[in-house]
Amino acid sequence: RCGRVAGRAGSITQMPILTMLNDDITHPVPDLTGYITEGQIVLS
């Protein structure tokens, strides 16, 4: 996600990083995080 702060130069960017037990990307936490952030990148 990114955005601007009123009255300030520049922008804010957020990159959530999750580590899940047994690399289970079907767990609700990474699934909902992918929905909220509009995508996922899976690294092994």
Coordinates of C-alpha atoms in Angstrom, one line a residue:
R1 CA 0.0 0.0 0.0
C2 CA 1.1 3.5 -0.5
G3 CA -0.3 6.9 0.1
R4 CA 0.4 10.6 0.7
V5 CA 0.4 12.6 3.9
A6 CA -1.4 15.9 3.6
G7 CA 1.0 18.9 3.8
R8 CA 4.1 16.7 3.4
A9 CA 6.4 15.9 0.5
G10 CA 6.9 12.3 -0.5
S11 CA 4.8 9.2 0.1
I12 CA 4.4 6.3 2.5
T13 CA 4.8 2.7 1.4
Q14 CA 4.0 -0.5 3.4
M15 CA 5.2 -4.0 2.5
P16 CA 3.8 -6.6 5.0
I17 CA 6.1 -9.7 5.3
L18 CA 4.7 -12.9 6.7
T19 CA 6.4 -16.1 7.7
M20 CA 4.0 -19.0 8.1
L21 CA 4.5 -22.3 9.9
N22 CA 5.2 -25.1 7.3
D23 CA 4.9 -22.4 4.5
D24 CA 1.1 -22.9 4.6
I25 CA -0.2 -20.0 2.3
T26 CA -3.7 -21.4 2.5
H27 CA -3.9 -20.4 6.2
P28 CA -6.5 -17.5 6.7
V29 CA -3.8 -15.0 7.8
P30 CA -1.8 -14.9 4.5
D31 CA -4.9 -15.4 2.5
L32 CA -6.6 -12.3 4.0
T33 CA -3.3 -10.3 3.9
G34 CA -3.1 -11.0 0.1
Y35 CA -6.7 -9.8 -0.3
I36 CA -6.0 -6.6 1.7
T37 CA -2.7 -5.8 -0.1
E38 CA -4.1 -6.8 -3.5
G39 CA -1.6 -9.6 -4.2
Q40 CA 1.1 -11.9 -2.8
I41 CA 4.6 -12.8 -3.8
V42 CA 5.7 -16.2 -2.5
L43 CA 9.4 -16.8 -2.1
S44 CA 10.9 -20.2 -1.2

